[in-house]
Amino acid sequence: MLLVVLASIALLLANGLRVYFAQSQQLAEVRAEIVSQQEKIADLEDQLNRWNDPDYVRSMARSKLGWVMPGEVGYRVLGADGEPLDGSESASDLPEGPELLWWEALVSSIHTADQPVEEEAEKTETTPSLDPDRVVGASPSPSPEPEE
């Protein structure tokens, strides 16, 4: 009789412990999600606060829109297809596969830079040849007409 009573108490406690552990696991997951959301909120608030800084707005206008300040000269690097490069393109001649160590990437980029790009014969035929003896100067200013 005592064993039956102890077994029933053990069953009741086992069920309660199972529920306790399941709820503690759910609580840990919810707390981790809360921390993740708080970090995301802090990051978004930081991004929003950056837009209040005029220097950050200027730098974004320069990098994303290609704007320059008055008096400055803007330059764009054009790719082989004639489209401007934004700096995100990588060299196509670099070996693919596992990530290179920094010095391997440096040596590979030096070797790539040492090999000039050969233009197609079709493009050179359509390009007008430049006369090296030709000098282009400023046009003469118009002389004032005599008054009568």
Short mmCIF file of C-alpha atoms in Angstrom, two decimals:
data_model
loop_
_atom_site.label_atom_id
_atom_site.label_comp_id
_atom_site.label_asym_id
_atom_site.label_seq_id
_atom_site.Cartn_x
_atom_site.Cartn_y
_atom_site.Cartn_z
CA MET A 1 0.00 0.00 0.00
CA LEU A 2 2.84 2.36 0.85
CA LEU A 3 4.46 1.64 -2.53
CA VAL A 4 1.24 2.53 -4.37
CA VAL A 5 1.03 5.85 -2.50
CA LEU A 6 4.72 6.63 -3.24
CA ALA A 7 4.29 5.72 -6.92
CA SER A 8 1.26 8.00 -7.28
CA ILE A 9 3.13 10.87 -5.58
CA ALA A 10 6.08 10.27 -7.91
CA LEU A 11 3.78 10.40 -10.96
CA LEU A 12 2.26 13.67 -9.79
CA LEU A 13 5.69 15.18 -9.16
CA ALA A 14 7.07 13.91 -12.50
CA ASN A 15 4.25 15.57 -14.42
CA GLY A 16 4.78 18.83 -12.52
CA LEU A 17 8.55 18.72 -13.15
CA ARG A 18 8.00 18.07 -16.85
CA VAL A 19 5.74 21.14 -17.09
CA TYR A 20 8.26 23.20 -15.06
CA PHE A 21 11.18 22.32 -17.34
CA ALA A 22 9.15 22.92 -20.51
CA GLN A 23 8.08 26.35 -19.27
CA SER A 24 11.62 27.27 -18.19
CA GLN A 25 12.85 26.36 -21.70
CA GLN A 26 10.12 28.51 -23.29
CA LEU A 27 11.01 31.35 -20.91
CA ALA A 28 14.68 31.16 -21.92
CA GLU A 29 13.72 31.27 -25.63
CA VAL A 30 11.46 34.28 -25.10
CA ARG A 31 14.19 36.10 -23.13
CA ALA A 32 16.70 35.43 -25.93
CA GLU A 33 14.20 36.77 -28.47
CA ILE A 34 13.67 39.89 -26.34
CA VAL A 35 17.42 40.51 -26.18
CA SER A 36 17.68 40.04 -29.95
CA GLN A 37 14.85 42.49 -30.58
CA GLN A 38 16.38 45.03 -28.17
CA GLU A 39 19.70 44.83 -30.03
CA LYS A 40 17.88 45.31 -33.34
CA ILE A 41 16.01 48.32 -31.94
CA ALA A 42 19.28 49.83 -30.63
CA ASP A 43 20.89 49.35 -34.06
CA LEU A 44 17.96 50.99 -35.85
CA GLU A 45 17.95 53.91 -33.39
CA ASP A 46 21.69 54.33 -33.97
CA GLN A 47 21.11 54.42 -37.73
CA LEU A 48 18.33 56.94 -37.27
CA ASN A 49 20.50 59.15 -35.05
CA ARG A 50 23.29 59.12 -37.65
CA TRP A 51 20.99 60.88 -40.11
CA ASN A 52 20.83 63.85 -37.72
CA ASP A 53 24.59 64.40 -38.24
CA PRO A 54 25.23 66.68 -41.26
CA ASP A 55 28.64 65.08 -41.90
CA TYR A 56 27.02 61.64 -42.19
CA VAL A 57 24.40 63.00 -44.59
CA ARG A 58 27.16 64.56 -46.72
CA SER A 59 29.14 61.32 -46.78
CA MET A 60 26.04 59.34 -47.82
CA ALA A 61 25.27 61.87 -50.56
CA ARG A 62 28.84 61.53 -51.81
CA SER A 63 28.99 57.74 -51.73
CA LYS A 64 25.44 56.75 -52.71
CA LEU A 65 24.45 59.58 -55.04
CA GLY A 66 27.87 60.68 -56.30
CA TRP A 67 27.34 64.30 -55.29
CA VAL A 68 30.25 66.70 -54.78
CA MET A 69 30.53 69.96 -52.91
CA PRO A 70 30.61 73.23 -54.88
CA GLY A 71 34.09 73.85 -56.24
CA GLU A 72 35.10 70.17 -56.14
CA VAL A 73 35.62 67.99 -59.19
CA GLY A 74 33.94 64.60 -59.21
CA TYR A 75 35.48 61.63 -60.97
CA ARG A 76 33.97 58.29 -61.91
CA VAL A 77 35.87 55.17 -62.86
CA LEU A 78 34.32 53.45 -65.85
CA GLY A 79 34.41 49.72 -66.36
CA ALA A 80 35.07 47.88 -69.60
CA ASP A 81 31.37 48.09 -70.46
CA GLY A 82 31.33 51.89 -70.07
CA GLU A 83 29.27 51.82 -66.87
CA PRO A 84 30.61 53.59 -63.76
CA LEU A 85 32.07 51.35 -61.06
CA ASP A 86 30.87 51.88 -57.50
CA GLY A 87 33.76 50.10 -55.78
CA SER A 88 31.83 46.96 -54.94
CA GLU A 89 33.04 45.07 -57.98
CA SER A 90 35.85 42.63 -57.41
CA ALA A 91 38.54 41.66 -59.86
CA SER A 92 37.28 38.85 -62.07
CA ASP A 93 40.78 37.39 -62.43
CA LEU A 94 41.13 36.58 -58.74
CA PRO A 95 40.95 32.87 -58.06
CA GLU A 96 37.65 31.65 -56.72
CA GLY A 97 37.13 29.03 -54.08
CA PRO A 98 38.18 29.22 -50.47
CA GLU A 99 38.80 32.68 -49.09
CA LEU A 100 42.32 33.90 -49.73
CA LEU A 101 44.61 35.10 -47.00
CA TRP A 102 45.22 38.84 -47.17
CA TRP A 103 48.74 38.53 -48.55
CA GLU A 104 47.63 36.02 -51.19
CA ALA A 105 44.89 38.42 -52.29
CA LEU A 106 47.45 41.26 -52.39
CA VAL A 107 49.90 39.30 -54.54
CA SER A 108 47.09 38.12 -56.82
CA SER A 109 45.79 41.68 -57.29
CA ILE A 110 49.33 42.89 -58.11
CA HIS A 111 49.69 40.20 -60.76
CA THR A 112 46.28 41.12 -62.16
CA ALA A 113 47.21 44.82 -62.28
CA ASP A 114 50.47 44.03 -64.08
CA GLN A 115 48.62 42.42 -66.98
CA PRO A 116 47.13 45.17 -69.17
CA VAL A 117 43.71 44.59 -70.64
CA GLU A 118 43.99 44.05 -74.38
CA GLU A 119 41.35 45.84 -76.36
CA GLU A 120 39.55 44.04 -79.12
CA ALA A 121 40.70 44.75 -82.67
CA GLU A 122 37.20 45.90 -83.62
CA LYS A 123 37.24 48.71 -81.08
CA THR A 124 40.65 50.00 -82.16
CA GLU A 125 39.60 50.04 -85.83
CA THR A 126 36.55 52.22 -85.14
CA THR A 127 38.51 54.63 -82.92
CA PRO A 128 39.83 57.57 -84.94
CA SER A 129 43.59 57.88 -84.83
CA LEU A 130 44.97 60.93 -83.08
CA ASP A 131 47.53 63.11 -84.82
CA PRO A 132 50.41 63.64 -82.36
CA ASP A 133 51.56 66.79 -84.22
CA ARG A 134 48.20 68.47 -83.89
CA VAL A 135 48.04 71.12 -81.17
CA VAL A 136 44.73 72.28 -79.84
CA GLY A 137 44.80 75.70 -78.26
CA ALA A 138 42.32 78.24 -77.05
CA SER A 139 40.30 79.94 -79.72
CA PRO A 140 41.21 83.58 -80.26
CA SER A 141 39.01 86.08 -78.54
CA PRO A 142 36.85 88.10 -80.90
CA SER A 143 38.22 91.52 -81.61
CA PRO A 144 35.90 94.41 -80.93
CA GLU A 145 34.35 95.95 -84.00
CA PRO A 146 35.30 99.55 -84.62
CA GLU A 147 32.61 102.03 -83.82
CA GLU A 148 31.48 104.36 -86.58
#
